mmCIF file of C-alpha atoms in Angstrom:
data_model
loop_
_atom_site.group_PDB
_atom_site.id
_atom_site.type_symbol
_atom_site.label_atom_id
_atom_site.label_comp_id
_atom_site.label_asym_id
_atom_site.label_seq_id
_atom_site.Cartn_x
_atom_site.Cartn_y
_atom_site.Cartn_z
ATOM 1 C CA UNK A 145 -22.849 -32.680 7.132
ATOM 2 C CA UNK A 146 -21.729 -29.627 9.122
ATOM 3 C CA UNK A 147 -20.120 -26.991 6.840
ATOM 4 C CA UNK A 148 -19.503 -24.586 9.734
ATOM 5 C CA UNK A 149 -17.547 -27.202 11.703
ATOM 6 C CA UNK A 150 -15.694 -28.264 8.558
ATOM 7 C CA UNK A 151 -14.591 -24.672 7.923
ATOM 8 C CA UNK A 152 -13.269 -24.379 11.494
ATOM 9 C CA UNK A 153 -11.477 -27.754 11.559
ATOM 10 C CA UNK A 154 -7.985 -28.533 10.282
ATOM 11 C CA UNK A 155 -6.687 -32.040 9.646
ATOM 12 C CA UNK A 156 -2.949 -31.416 9.650
ATOM 13 C CA UNK A 157 -0.679 -33.363 7.323
ATOM 14 C CA UNK A 158 1.640 -35.674 9.315
ATOM 15 C CA UNK A 159 4.747 -34.224 7.645
ATOM 16 C CA UNK A 160 3.708 -30.683 8.533
ATOM 17 C CA UNK A 161 2.915 -31.686 12.125
ATOM 18 C CA UNK A 162 6.170 -33.580 12.596
ATOM 19 C CA UNK A 163 8.826 -31.752 10.580
ATOM 20 C CA UNK A 164 7.560 -28.181 10.522
ATOM 21 C CA UNK A 165 5.555 -27.703 13.714
ATOM 22 C CA UNK A 166 7.312 -30.061 16.144
ATOM 23 C CA UNK A 167 10.892 -30.255 14.895
ATOM 24 C CA UNK A 168 11.272 -27.232 12.617
ATOM 25 C CA UNK A 169 12.887 -23.920 13.418
ATOM 26 C CA UNK A 170 10.767 -21.307 15.142
ATOM 27 C CA UNK A 171 10.311 -19.503 11.809
ATOM 28 C CA UNK A 172 9.321 -22.678 9.962
ATOM 29 C CA UNK A 173 6.876 -23.611 12.721
ATOM 30 C CA UNK A 174 5.315 -20.147 12.704
ATOM 31 C CA UNK A 175 4.894 -20.156 8.909
ATOM 32 C CA UNK A 176 3.349 -23.644 8.972
ATOM 33 C CA UNK A 177 1.019 -22.676 11.813
ATOM 34 C CA UNK A 178 -0.134 -19.564 9.964
ATOM 35 C CA UNK A 179 -0.832 -21.573 6.779
ATOM 36 C CA UNK A 180 -2.964 -23.944 8.842
ATOM 37 C CA UNK A 181 -5.087 -21.517 10.847
ATOM 38 C CA UNK A 182 -5.611 -18.563 8.474
ATOM 39 C CA UNK A 183 -8.068 -18.582 5.589
ATOM 40 C CA UNK A 184 -7.485 -16.909 2.199
ATOM 41 C CA UNK A 185 -8.610 -13.570 3.615
ATOM 42 C CA UNK A 186 -6.181 -13.659 6.540
ATOM 43 C CA UNK A 187 -8.793 -14.568 9.157
ATOM 44 C CA UNK A 188 -7.858 -17.020 11.905
ATOM 45 C CA UNK A 189 -10.789 -19.432 11.694
ATOM 46 C CA UNK A 190 -9.279 -22.744 12.846
ATOM 47 C CA UNK A 191 -11.004 -23.709 16.091
ATOM 48 C CA UNK A 192 -9.955 -27.370 16.000
ATOM 49 C CA UNK A 193 -6.711 -28.917 14.818
ATOM 50 C CA UNK A 194 -6.092 -32.651 14.524
ATOM 51 C CA UNK A 195 -2.401 -33.506 14.398
ATOM 52 C CA UNK A 196 -0.780 -36.929 14.082
ATOM 53 C CA UNK A 197 2.132 -37.256 16.517
ATOM 54 C CA UNK A 198 5.142 -39.422 15.686
ATOM 55 C CA UNK A 199 7.960 -40.550 17.967
ATOM 56 C CA UNK A 200 10.788 -40.050 15.444
ATOM 57 C CA UNK A 201 13.852 -38.234 16.726
ATOM 58 C CA UNK A 202 15.179 -34.993 15.291
ATOM 59 C CA UNK A 203 18.745 -35.826 16.300
ATOM 60 C CA UNK A 204 19.023 -39.614 16.071
ATOM 61 C CA UNK A 205 18.739 -40.856 12.460
ATOM 62 C CA UNK A 206 18.242 -44.414 13.738
ATOM 63 C CA UNK A 207 14.965 -43.430 15.453
ATOM 64 C CA UNK A 208 12.797 -42.909 12.395
ATOM 65 C CA UNK A 209 9.562 -43.321 14.266
ATOM 66 C CA UNK A 210 7.521 -46.403 15.021
ATOM 67 C CA UNK A 211 4.396 -45.067 16.738
ATOM 68 C CA UNK A 212 1.608 -42.595 15.985
ATOM 69 C CA UNK A 213 -0.813 -40.927 18.373
ATOM 70 C CA UNK A 214 -3.307 -38.077 18.025
ATOM 71 C CA UNK A 215 -3.241 -34.526 19.329
ATOM 72 C CA UNK A 216 -6.468 -32.538 19.093
ATOM 73 C CA UNK A 217 -6.097 -28.831 19.775
ATOM 74 C CA UNK A 218 -9.163 -26.841 20.797
ATOM 75 C CA UNK A 219 -8.494 -23.195 19.879
ATOM 76 C CA UNK A 220 -11.942 -21.727 20.506
ATOM 77 C CA UNK A 221 -10.335 -19.612 23.224
ATOM 78 C CA UNK A 222 -7.381 -18.276 21.230
ATOM 79 C CA UNK A 223 -5.533 -17.041 24.300
ATOM 80 C CA UNK A 224 -5.859 -20.407 26.083
ATOM 81 C CA UNK A 225 -5.780 -23.280 23.576
ATOM 82 C CA UNK A 226 -6.033 -26.786 24.995
ATOM 83 C CA UNK A 227 -4.408 -29.875 23.481
ATOM 84 C CA UNK A 228 -5.857 -33.336 24.130
ATOM 85 C CA UNK A 229 -3.483 -36.244 23.596
ATOM 86 C CA UNK A 230 -4.804 -39.679 22.615
ATOM 87 C CA UNK A 231 -2.181 -42.450 22.724
ATOM 88 C CA UNK A 232 -3.301 -46.025 22.060
ATOM 89 C CA UNK A 233 0.010 -47.312 23.453
ATOM 90 C CA UNK A 234 -0.280 -45.774 26.899
ATOM 91 C CA UNK A 235 2.231 -42.984 27.338
ATOM 92 C CA UNK A 236 4.661 -43.873 24.563
ATOM 93 C CA UNK A 237 4.267 -40.537 22.764
ATOM 94 C CA UNK A 238 3.994 -38.285 25.822
ATOM 95 C CA UNK A 239 7.240 -36.417 25.095
ATOM 96 C CA UNK A 240 6.609 -35.687 21.387
ATOM 97 C CA UNK A 241 2.987 -34.694 22.143
ATOM 98 C CA UNK A 242 4.142 -32.337 24.903
ATOM 99 C CA UNK A 243 6.739 -30.837 22.581
ATOM 100 C CA UNK A 244 4.150 -30.267 19.846
ATOM 101 C CA UNK A 245 1.578 -28.807 22.255
ATOM 102 C CA UNK A 246 4.232 -26.455 23.643
ATOM 103 C CA UNK A 247 5.146 -25.273 20.121
ATOM 104 C CA UNK A 248 1.453 -24.531 19.530
ATOM 105 C CA UNK A 249 1.131 -22.641 22.823
ATOM 106 C CA UNK A 250 -1.469 -25.111 24.104
ATOM 107 C CA UNK A 251 -1.998 -26.541 27.577
ATOM 108 C CA UNK A 252 -1.673 -30.342 27.303
ATOM 109 C CA UNK A 253 -4.385 -32.529 28.807
ATOM 110 C CA UNK A 254 -3.940 -36.318 28.767
ATOM 111 C CA UNK A 255 -7.063 -38.177 27.748
ATOM 112 C CA UNK A 256 -8.201 -41.761 27.661
ATOM 113 C CA UNK A 257 -8.355 -43.912 24.564
ATOM 114 C CA UNK A 258 -8.802 -47.640 24.076
ATOM 115 C CA UNK A 259 -5.411 -49.357 24.126
ATOM 116 C CA UNK A 260 -4.262 -51.245 21.072
ATOM 117 C CA UNK A 261 -3.695 -54.952 21.475
ATOM 118 C CA UNK A 262 -0.910 -55.258 18.899
ATOM 119 C CA UNK A 263 2.160 -53.348 17.772
ATOM 120 C CA UNK A 264 0.882 -52.069 14.445
ATOM 121 C CA UNK A 265 -2.630 -50.541 14.647
ATOM 122 C CA UNK A 266 -1.632 -47.122 16.026
ATOM 123 C CA UNK A 267 -2.419 -45.462 12.686
ATOM 124 C CA UNK A 268 -5.871 -47.022 12.646
ATOM 125 C CA UNK A 269 -6.442 -45.605 16.129
ATOM 126 C CA UNK A 270 -5.377 -42.127 14.952
ATOM 127 C CA UNK A 271 -7.754 -42.217 11.972
ATOM 128 C CA UNK A 272 -10.714 -43.776 13.778
ATOM 129 C CA UNK A 273 -10.124 -41.516 16.793
ATOM 130 C CA UNK A 274 -10.150 -38.438 14.566
ATOM 131 C CA UNK A 275 -13.363 -39.625 12.922
ATOM 132 C CA UNK A 276 -15.019 -40.238 16.309
ATOM 133 C CA UNK A 277 -13.934 -36.859 17.705
ATOM 134 C CA UNK A 278 -15.135 -34.918 14.680
ATOM 135 C CA UNK A 279 -18.453 -36.759 14.945
ATOM 136 C CA UNK A 280 -18.779 -35.844 18.611
ATOM 137 C CA UNK A 281 -17.857 -32.204 17.915
ATOM 138 C CA UNK A 282 -20.554 -32.199 15.255
ATOM 139 C CA UNK A 283 -22.968 -33.150 18.028
ATOM 140 C CA UNK A 284 -21.681 -30.096 19.955
ATOM 141 C CA UNK A 285 -20.044 -32.123 22.738
ATOM 142 C CA UNK A 286 -17.431 -30.446 24.898
ATOM 143 C CA UNK A 287 -13.856 -31.658 24.182
ATOM 144 C CA UNK A 288 -13.183 -32.257 27.895
ATOM 145 C CA UNK A 289 -15.764 -35.044 27.700
ATOM 146 C CA UNK A 290 -14.296 -36.543 24.566
ATOM 147 C CA UNK A 291 -12.462 -39.503 26.004
ATOM 148 C CA UNK A 292 -12.130 -42.357 23.529
ATOM 149 C CA UNK A 293 -11.907 -45.249 25.969
ATOM 150 C CA UNK A 294 -14.959 -46.752 24.236
ATOM 151 C CA UNK A 295 -13.368 -46.663 20.759
ATOM 152 C CA UNK A 296 -13.513 -49.920 18.831
ATOM 153 C CA UNK A 297 -11.224 -49.733 15.825
ATOM 154 C CA UNK A 298 -11.788 -51.890 12.785
ATOM 155 C CA UNK A 299 -8.914 -52.116 10.297
ATOM 156 C CA UNK A 300 -11.101 -53.751 7.623
ATOM 157 C CA UNK A 301 -13.854 -51.139 7.937
ATOM 158 C CA UNK A 302 -11.246 -48.393 7.626
ATOM 159 C CA UNK A 303 -9.808 -49.998 4.494
ATOM 160 C CA UNK A 304 -13.299 -50.233 3.014
ATOM 161 C CA UNK A 305 -13.996 -46.545 3.776
ATOM 162 C CA UNK A 306 -10.698 -45.510 2.179
ATOM 163 C CA UNK A 307 -11.513 -47.489 -0.975
ATOM 164 C CA UNK A 308 -14.768 -45.551 -1.233
#
């Protein structure tokens, strides 16, 4: 419904966010970042980035990751990007989110989100949180006011939307 916002928004693939941006070498992270933010003409047009954050370890093969959270990066001020972290399990992903925000050169701001009541709906929170934030940005709301402590996730509704 908002082509301008769509053109300035990037929904980053979880593998790119985790392996290239957060855990990759500096060169791999830079190349991945450039592919995300630049258009075909070489213009940096990505004002908003939505990145899934996973708690998998780069050094411990036994820690393959069991939790997802959301990092939204507001890049409208290119010299001072701000990253908002939404974690439905409290502060479980604080360290990986901080690491990812640091790699992106963004100041990390913790934000509120409804807390999940089970051990398996974190992905639903990431998807529904992204949907809610994009909707609010489409209404021209300021990201600093984009807490998601009102978010009511619905696994069945998400499955229905994904089925089309």
